[in-house]
Structures are given as C-alpha cells and as structure tokens.
PDB file of C-alpha atoms in Angstrom:
ATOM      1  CA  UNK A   1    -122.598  53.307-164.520  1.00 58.00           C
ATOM      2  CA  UNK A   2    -120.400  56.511-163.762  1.00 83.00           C
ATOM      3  CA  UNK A   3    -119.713  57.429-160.241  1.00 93.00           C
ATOM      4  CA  UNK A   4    -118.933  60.107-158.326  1.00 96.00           C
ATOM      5  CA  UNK A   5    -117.082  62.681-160.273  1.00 96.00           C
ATOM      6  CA  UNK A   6    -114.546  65.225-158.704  1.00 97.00           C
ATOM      7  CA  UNK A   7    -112.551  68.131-160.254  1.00 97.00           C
ATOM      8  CA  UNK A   8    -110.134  69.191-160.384  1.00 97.00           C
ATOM      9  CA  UNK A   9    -108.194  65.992-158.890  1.00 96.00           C
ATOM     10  CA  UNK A  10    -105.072  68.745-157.576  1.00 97.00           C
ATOM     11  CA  UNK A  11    -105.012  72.594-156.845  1.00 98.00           C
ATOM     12  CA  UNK A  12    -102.305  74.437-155.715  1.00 98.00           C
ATOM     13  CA  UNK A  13    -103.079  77.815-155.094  1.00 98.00           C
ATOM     14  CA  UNK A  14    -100.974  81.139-153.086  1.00 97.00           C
ATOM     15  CA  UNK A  15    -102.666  81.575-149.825  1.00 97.00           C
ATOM     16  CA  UNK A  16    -105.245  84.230-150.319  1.00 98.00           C
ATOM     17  CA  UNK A  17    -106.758  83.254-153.588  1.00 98.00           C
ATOM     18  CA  UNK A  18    -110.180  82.006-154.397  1.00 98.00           C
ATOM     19  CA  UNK A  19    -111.076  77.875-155.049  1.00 98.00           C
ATOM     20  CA  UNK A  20    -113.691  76.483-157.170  1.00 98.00           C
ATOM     21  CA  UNK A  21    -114.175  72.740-156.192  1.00 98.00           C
ATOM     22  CA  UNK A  22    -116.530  70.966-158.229  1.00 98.00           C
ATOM     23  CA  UNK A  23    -118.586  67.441-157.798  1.00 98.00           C
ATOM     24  CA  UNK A  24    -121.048  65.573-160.247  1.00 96.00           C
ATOM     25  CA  UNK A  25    -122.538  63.123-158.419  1.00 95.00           C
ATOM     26  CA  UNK A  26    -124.387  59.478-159.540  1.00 93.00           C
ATOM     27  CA  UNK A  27    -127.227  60.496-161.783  1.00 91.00           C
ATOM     28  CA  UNK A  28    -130.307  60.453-159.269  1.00 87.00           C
ATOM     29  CA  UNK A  29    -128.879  60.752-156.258  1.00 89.00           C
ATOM     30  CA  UNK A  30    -131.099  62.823-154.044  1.00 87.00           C
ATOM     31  CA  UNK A  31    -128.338  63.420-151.358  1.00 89.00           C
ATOM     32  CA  UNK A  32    -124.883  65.087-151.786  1.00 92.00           C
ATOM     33  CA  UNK A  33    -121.997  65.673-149.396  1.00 93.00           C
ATOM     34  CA  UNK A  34    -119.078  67.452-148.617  1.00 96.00           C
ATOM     35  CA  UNK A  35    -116.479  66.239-146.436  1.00 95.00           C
ATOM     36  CA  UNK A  36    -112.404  67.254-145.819  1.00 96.00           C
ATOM     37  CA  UNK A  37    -109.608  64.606-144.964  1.00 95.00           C
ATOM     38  CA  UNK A  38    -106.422  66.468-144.000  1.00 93.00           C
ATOM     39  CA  UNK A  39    -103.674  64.088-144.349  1.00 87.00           C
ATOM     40  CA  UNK A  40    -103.790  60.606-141.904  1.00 82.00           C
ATOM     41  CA  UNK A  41    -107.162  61.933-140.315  1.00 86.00           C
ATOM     42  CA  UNK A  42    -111.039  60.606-140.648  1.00 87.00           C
ATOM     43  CA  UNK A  43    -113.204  62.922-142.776  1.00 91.00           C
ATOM     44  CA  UNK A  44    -114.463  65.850-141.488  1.00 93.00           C
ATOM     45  CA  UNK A  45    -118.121  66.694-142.329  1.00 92.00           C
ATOM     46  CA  UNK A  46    -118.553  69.831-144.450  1.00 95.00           C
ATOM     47  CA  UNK A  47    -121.899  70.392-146.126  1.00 94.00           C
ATOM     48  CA  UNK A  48    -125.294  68.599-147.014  1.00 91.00           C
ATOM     49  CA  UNK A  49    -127.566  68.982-149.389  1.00 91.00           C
ATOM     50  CA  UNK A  50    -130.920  67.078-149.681  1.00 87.00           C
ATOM     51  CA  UNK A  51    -133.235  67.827-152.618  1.00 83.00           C
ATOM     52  CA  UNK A  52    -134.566  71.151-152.679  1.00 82.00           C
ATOM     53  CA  UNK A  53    -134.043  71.596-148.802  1.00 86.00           C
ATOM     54  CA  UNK A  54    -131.938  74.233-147.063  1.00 89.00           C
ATOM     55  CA  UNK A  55    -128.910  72.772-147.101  1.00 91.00           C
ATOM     56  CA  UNK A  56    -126.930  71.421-143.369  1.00 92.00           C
ATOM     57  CA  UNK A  57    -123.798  74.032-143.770  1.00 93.00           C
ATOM     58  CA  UNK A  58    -123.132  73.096-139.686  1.00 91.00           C
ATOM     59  CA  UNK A  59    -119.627  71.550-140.752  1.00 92.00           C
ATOM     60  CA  UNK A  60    -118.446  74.505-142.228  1.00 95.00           C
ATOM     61  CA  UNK A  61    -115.363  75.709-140.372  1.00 94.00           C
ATOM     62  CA  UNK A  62    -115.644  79.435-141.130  1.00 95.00           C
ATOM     63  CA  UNK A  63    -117.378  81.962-143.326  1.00 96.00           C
ATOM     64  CA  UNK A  64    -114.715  81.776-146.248  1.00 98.00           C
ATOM     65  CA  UNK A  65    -116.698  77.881-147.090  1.00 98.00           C
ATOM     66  CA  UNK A  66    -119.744  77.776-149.088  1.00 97.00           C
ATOM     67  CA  UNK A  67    -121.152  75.782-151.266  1.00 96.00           C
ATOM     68  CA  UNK A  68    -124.134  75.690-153.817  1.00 95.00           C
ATOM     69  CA  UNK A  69    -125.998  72.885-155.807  1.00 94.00           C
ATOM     70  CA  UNK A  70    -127.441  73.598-159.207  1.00 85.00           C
ATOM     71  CA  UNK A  71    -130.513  71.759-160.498  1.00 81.00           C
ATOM     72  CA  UNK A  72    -130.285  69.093-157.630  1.00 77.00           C
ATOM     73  CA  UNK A  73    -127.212  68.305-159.505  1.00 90.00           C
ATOM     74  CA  UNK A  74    -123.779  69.483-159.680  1.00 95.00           C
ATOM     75  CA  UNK A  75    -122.114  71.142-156.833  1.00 97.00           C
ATOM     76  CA  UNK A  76    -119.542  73.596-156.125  1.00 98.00           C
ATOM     77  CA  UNK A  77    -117.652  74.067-153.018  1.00 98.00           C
ATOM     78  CA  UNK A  78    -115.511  77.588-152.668  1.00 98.00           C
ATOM     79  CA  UNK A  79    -112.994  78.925-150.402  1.00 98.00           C
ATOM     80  CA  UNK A  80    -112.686  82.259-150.459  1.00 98.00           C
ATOM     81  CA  UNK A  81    -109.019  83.796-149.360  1.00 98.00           C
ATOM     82  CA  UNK A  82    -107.516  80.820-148.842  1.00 98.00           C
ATOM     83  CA  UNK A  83    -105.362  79.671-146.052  1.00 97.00           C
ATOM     84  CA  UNK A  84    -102.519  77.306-145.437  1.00 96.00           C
ATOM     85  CA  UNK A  85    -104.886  75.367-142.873  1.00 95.00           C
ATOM     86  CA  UNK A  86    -107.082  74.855-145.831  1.00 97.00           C
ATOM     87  CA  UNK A  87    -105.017  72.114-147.359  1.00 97.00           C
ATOM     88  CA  UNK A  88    -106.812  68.606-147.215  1.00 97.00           C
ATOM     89  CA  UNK A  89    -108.297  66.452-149.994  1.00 97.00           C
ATOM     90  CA  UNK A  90    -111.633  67.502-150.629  1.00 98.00           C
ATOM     91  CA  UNK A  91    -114.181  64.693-150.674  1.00 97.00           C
ATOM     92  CA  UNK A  92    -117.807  64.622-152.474  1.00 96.00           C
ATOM     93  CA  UNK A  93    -120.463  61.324-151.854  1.00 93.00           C
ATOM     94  CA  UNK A  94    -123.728  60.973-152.911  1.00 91.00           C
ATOM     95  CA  UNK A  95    -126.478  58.850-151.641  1.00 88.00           C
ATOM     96  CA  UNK A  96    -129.972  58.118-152.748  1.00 83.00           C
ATOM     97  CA  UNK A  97    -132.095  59.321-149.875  1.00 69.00           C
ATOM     98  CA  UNK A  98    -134.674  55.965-149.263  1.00 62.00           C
ATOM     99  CA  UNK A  99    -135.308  53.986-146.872  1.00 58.00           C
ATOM    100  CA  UNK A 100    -132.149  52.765-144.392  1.00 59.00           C
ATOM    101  CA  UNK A 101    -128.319  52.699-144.988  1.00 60.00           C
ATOM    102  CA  UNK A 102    -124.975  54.110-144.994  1.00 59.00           C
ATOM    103  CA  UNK A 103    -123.352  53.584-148.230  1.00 82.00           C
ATOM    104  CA  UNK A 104    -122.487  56.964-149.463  1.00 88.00           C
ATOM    105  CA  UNK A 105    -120.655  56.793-152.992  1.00 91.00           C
ATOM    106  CA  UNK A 106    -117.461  59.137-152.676  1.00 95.00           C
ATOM    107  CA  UNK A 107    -115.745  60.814-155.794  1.00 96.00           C
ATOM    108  CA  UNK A 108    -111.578  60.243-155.974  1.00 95.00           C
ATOM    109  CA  UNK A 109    -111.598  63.722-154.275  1.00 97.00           C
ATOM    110  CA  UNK A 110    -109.343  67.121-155.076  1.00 98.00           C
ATOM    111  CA  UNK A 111    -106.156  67.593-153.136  1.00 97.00           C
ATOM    112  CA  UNK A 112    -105.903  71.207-152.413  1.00 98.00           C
ATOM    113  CA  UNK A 113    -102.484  72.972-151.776  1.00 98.00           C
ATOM    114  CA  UNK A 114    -102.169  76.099-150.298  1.00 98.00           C
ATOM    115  CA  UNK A 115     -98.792  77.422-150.655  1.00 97.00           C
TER     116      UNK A 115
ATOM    117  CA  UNK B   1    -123.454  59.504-132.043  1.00 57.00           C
ATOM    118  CA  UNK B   2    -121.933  56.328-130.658  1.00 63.00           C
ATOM    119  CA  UNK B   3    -117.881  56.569-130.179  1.00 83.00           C
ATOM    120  CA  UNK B   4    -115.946  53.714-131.864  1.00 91.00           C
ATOM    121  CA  UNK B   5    -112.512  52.692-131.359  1.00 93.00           C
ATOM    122  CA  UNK B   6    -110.588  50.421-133.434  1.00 96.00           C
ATOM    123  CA  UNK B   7    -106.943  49.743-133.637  1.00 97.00           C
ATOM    124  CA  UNK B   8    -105.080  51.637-135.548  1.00 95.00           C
ATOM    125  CA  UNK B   9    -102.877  49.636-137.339  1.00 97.00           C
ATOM    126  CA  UNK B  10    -102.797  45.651-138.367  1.00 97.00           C
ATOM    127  CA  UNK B  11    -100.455  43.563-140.544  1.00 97.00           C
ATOM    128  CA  UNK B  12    -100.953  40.236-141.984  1.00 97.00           C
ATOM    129  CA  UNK B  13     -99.965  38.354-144.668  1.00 97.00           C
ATOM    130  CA  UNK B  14    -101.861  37.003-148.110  1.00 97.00           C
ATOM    131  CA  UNK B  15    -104.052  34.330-147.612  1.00 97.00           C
ATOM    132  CA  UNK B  16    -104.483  34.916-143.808  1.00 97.00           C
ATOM    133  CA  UNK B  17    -108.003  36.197-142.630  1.00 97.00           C
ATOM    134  CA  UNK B  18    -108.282  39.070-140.925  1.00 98.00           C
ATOM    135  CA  UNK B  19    -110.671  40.189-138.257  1.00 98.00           C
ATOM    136  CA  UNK B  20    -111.009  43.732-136.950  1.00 98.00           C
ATOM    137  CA  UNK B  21    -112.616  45.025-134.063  1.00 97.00           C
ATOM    138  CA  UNK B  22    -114.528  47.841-132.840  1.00 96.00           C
ATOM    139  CA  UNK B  23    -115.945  49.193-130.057  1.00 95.00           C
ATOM    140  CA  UNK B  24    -119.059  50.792-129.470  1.00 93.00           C
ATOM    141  CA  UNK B  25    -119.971  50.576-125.965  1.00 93.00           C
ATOM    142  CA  UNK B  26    -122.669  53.534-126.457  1.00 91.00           C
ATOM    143  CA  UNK B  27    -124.623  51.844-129.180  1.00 91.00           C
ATOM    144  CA  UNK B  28    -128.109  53.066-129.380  1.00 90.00           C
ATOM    145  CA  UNK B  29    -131.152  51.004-130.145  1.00 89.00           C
ATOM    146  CA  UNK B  30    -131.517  52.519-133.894  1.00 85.00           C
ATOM    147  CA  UNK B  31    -127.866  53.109-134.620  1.00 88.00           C
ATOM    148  CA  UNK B  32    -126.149  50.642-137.121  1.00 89.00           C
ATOM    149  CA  UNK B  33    -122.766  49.583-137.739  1.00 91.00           C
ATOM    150  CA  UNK B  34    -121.332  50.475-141.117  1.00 91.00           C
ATOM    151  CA  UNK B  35    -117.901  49.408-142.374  1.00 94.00           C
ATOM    152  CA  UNK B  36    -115.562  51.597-145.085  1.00 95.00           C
ATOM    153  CA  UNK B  37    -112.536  51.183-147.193  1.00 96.00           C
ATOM    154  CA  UNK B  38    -110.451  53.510-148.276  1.00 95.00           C
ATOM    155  CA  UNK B  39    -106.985  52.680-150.567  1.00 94.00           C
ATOM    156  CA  UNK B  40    -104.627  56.333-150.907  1.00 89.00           C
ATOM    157  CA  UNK B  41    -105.591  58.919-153.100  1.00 87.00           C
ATOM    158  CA  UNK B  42    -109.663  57.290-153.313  1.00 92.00           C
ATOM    159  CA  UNK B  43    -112.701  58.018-151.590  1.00 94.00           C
ATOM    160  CA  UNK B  44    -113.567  55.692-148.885  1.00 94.00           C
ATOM    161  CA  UNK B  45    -115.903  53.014-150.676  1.00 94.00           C
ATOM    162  CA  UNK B  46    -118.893  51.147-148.565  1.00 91.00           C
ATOM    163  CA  UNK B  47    -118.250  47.502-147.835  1.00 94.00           C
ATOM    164  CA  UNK B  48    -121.248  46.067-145.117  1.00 93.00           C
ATOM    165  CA  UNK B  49    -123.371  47.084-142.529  1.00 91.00           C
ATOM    166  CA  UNK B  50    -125.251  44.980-140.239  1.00 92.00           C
ATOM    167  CA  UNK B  51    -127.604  46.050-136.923  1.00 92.00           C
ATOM    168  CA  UNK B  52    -127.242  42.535-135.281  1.00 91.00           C
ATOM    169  CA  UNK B  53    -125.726  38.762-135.472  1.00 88.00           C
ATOM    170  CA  UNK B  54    -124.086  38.135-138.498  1.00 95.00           C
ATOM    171  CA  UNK B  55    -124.071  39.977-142.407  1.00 95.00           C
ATOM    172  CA  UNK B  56    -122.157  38.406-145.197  1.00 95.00           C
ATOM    173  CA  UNK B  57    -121.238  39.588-148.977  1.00 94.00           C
ATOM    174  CA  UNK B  58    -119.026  39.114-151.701  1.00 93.00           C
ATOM    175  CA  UNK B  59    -116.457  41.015-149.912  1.00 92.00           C
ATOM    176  CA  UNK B  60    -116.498  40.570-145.917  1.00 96.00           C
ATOM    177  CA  UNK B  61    -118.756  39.562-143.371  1.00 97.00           C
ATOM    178  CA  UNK B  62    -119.639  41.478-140.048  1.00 97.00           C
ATOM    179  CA  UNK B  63    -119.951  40.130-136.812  1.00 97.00           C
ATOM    180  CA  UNK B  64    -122.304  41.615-134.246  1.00 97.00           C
ATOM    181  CA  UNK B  65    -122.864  40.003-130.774  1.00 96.00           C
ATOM    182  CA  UNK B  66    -125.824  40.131-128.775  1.00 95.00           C
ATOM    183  CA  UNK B  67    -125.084  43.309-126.642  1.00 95.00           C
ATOM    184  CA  UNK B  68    -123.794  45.070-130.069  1.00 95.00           C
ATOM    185  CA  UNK B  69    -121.338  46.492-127.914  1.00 95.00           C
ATOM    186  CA  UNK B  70    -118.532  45.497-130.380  1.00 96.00           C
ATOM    187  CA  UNK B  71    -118.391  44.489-133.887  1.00 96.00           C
ATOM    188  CA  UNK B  72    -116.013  42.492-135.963  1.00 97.00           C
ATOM    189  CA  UNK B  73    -114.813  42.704-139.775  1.00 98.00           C
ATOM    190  CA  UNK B  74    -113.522  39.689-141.127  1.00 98.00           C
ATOM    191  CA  UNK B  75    -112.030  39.766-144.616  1.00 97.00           C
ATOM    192  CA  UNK B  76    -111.522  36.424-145.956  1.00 94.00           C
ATOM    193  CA  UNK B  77    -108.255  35.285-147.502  1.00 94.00           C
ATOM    194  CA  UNK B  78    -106.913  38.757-147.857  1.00 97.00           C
ATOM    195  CA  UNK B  79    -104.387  39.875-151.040  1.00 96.00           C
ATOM    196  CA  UNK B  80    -102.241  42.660-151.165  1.00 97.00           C
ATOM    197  CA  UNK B  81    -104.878  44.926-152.766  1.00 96.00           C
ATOM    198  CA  UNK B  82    -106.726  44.473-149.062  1.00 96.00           C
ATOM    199  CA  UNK B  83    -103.934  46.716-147.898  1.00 97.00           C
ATOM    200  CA  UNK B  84    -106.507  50.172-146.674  1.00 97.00           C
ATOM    201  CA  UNK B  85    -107.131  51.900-144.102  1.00 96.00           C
ATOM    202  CA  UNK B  86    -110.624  50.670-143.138  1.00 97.00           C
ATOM    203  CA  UNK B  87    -113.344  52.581-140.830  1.00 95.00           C
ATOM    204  CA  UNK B  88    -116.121  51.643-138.533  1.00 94.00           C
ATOM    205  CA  UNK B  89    -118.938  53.711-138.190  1.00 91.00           C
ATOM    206  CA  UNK B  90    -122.129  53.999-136.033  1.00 90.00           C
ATOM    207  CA  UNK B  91    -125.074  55.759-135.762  1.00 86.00           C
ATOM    208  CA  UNK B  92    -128.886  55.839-136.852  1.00 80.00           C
ATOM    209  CA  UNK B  93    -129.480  54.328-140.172  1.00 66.00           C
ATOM    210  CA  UNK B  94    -132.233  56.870-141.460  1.00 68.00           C
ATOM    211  CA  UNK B  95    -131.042  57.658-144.569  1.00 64.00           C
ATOM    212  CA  UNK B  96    -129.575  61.211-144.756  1.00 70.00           C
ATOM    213  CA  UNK B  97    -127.949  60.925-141.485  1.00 76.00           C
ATOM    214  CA  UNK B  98    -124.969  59.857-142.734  1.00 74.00           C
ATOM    215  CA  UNK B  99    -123.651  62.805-142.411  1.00 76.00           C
ATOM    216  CA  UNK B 100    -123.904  63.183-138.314  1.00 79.00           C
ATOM    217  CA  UNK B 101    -121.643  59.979-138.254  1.00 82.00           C
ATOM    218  CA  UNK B 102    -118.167  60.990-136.946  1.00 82.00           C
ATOM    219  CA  UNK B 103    -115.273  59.323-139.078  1.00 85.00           C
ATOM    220  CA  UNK B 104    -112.009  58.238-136.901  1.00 85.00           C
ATOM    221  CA  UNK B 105    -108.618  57.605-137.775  1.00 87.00           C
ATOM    222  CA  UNK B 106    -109.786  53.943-138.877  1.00 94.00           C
ATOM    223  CA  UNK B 107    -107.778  51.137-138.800  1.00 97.00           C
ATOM    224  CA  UNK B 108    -104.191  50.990-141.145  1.00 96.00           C
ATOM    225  CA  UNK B 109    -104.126  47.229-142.287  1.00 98.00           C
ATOM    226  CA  UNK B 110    -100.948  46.256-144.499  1.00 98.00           C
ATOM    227  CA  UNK B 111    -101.127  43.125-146.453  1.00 97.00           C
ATOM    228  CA  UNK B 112     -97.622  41.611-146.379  1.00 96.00           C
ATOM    229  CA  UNK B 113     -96.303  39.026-149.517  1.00 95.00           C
TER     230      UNK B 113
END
C-alpha cells in the first residue's frame, strides 16, 4: 500500500519568507509526527498529533513553527519568517496508535533551504 | 528516557556479518529497544525491537542480555545496499511515546566490495 507521503521533496526559500510543508500519512494511521534532521544529526522531535487530541507542540523550537492536521489526516507544518538555522530535512511518520511498538513509518522527507 | 551510545562509524565488507552495539546502562523496566535504518535522502525505516533475549526477522536479529544493559544488531551476510546509518533507540513501548525517544547520531556502517 502507499506510504508516507511528503511534499514538496526540496524548498529553497530567501530567509524571511513563509513555508508550507505538507505530509499524507498511511491511510488509518491514528498518530502523526513531525521531526527535523539537520545534516549528520539524529532527528529532532517537532510535533505530535494523536486523533482528535491537543496536539504535543513541546518540540517546537520557537513561535515561527506550527503545525495543523485536517480531518485526522493530512498535515501541514509552517515556518513563518524563515531563518538560515531553519535548514534541515523535514521528516513526517505515522504510526497506528495500538497496543506496544516503535515502528513509526517516515515519508522521504522535504529538504528545506534557506538562502 | 534511557541514553544510548553506539559507535559511530563501522566498515565491513559483503558477505561479512555485522554486529553493532549499544549501550543503555539506564534501561528502565518498561522501556524497549528499537532498531532504525536510514539510507541518504530517506526516512529512517523500522527494522526490530526486542525487550529481552533474542528477536529475529527477515532482516536482522537483536540480541539482548539478561541485565538489558546493552543490545546487539546483527545483520547477516551484509551487501552493499546495508551501507546506512543505523540507530538504537530506547524507551517505553506504549504506543504514542515514540515521540519522547531521543534519536542520536546512530551508527555510520559502510559496506565495502
């Protein structure tokens, strides 16, 4: 079945614009996930969202993230004003949200540049 | 959230098996361990987990010893598509906490002709 989807896969923008990430995730996946990888590092946890609860937004490094999830579905991650310090690859997983385990599907990512 | 460390880098060659380590010396009682992949320009992709003794798949098996102190990858017979950078994780298995788990630098392994 179709995975994780991610776009777009690159972004370059001028420091100070506005970025629209998006992510589809696995068709009934209750759980969704945002995570950054700047370049040779481990991910860094973002956001989470979990069904219709208020979503974790404790990884978010400053005011300019957010993030939204339509339907249980889709989601969108935005940086407002965009810095230089803001270029990573952006990384979405999803999860079913039963019983015990790890495995967290992740999309190819977007590679944000902020020039 | 249990700290891991793991090498960061490994070469072998095809064919070879290859066994990585990691340490978890503050393992709690309901934390498991949980081994990624991830090739360049991908998202990582899941490949075991195990809470004790030994877990085998298609792909790898995972050693665990008694204490659970450490834990052990072993990739059978690796080929040069094995070449990843490849992350241990730990922490409690209730699903949705995956997010709490904090992601190193993960091991660099290189498959060599």
């Amino acid at each position: 079945g179709a995975g994780v989807s991610q776009s777009p896969s690159n972004k370059v923008t001028e420091k100070g614009k506005d970025v629209e990430l998006r992510c589809d995730p696995i068709s009934g996946h209750t759980a969704l996930y945002w995570y950054r990888q700047s370049l040779g590092q481990g991910l860094e946890f973002l956001i989470y969202f979990q069904g219709n609860s208020a979503p974790d937004k404790s990884g978010l490094p400053s005011d300019r993230f957010s993030a939204e999830r339509t339907g249980g579905s889709v989601s969108t991650l935005t940086i407002q004003r965009t810095q230089q310090e803001d270029s990573a690859v952006y990384l979405c997983a999803s999860s079913p949200l039963i019983g015990f385990g790890y495995e967290q599907y992740f999309g190819p990512g977007t590679r944000l540049t902020v020039t | 959230l249990a700290k891991t460390t793991q090498p960061i880098s490994m070469d072998s060659y095809e064919g070879q098996e290859v066994n990585i380590t990691c340490s978890h010396n503050n393992i709690a009682t309901n934390d498991y361990i949980t081994w990624y992949q991830q090739f360049p320009s991908q998202g990582p992709r899941f490949i075991i987990q195990g809470y004790k003794t030994k877990v085998t798949n298609e792909v790898a098996s995972l050693f665990i010893p008694a204490d659970r102190k450490s834990s052990t990858l072993s990739l059978p017979r690796v080929s040069l598509s094995d070449t990843a950078v490849y992350y241990c994780l730990v922490g409690d298995g209730r699903a949705g906490n995956n997010r709490k788990l904090i992601w190193g630098l993960g091991t660099s392994l290189a498959v060599n002709p």
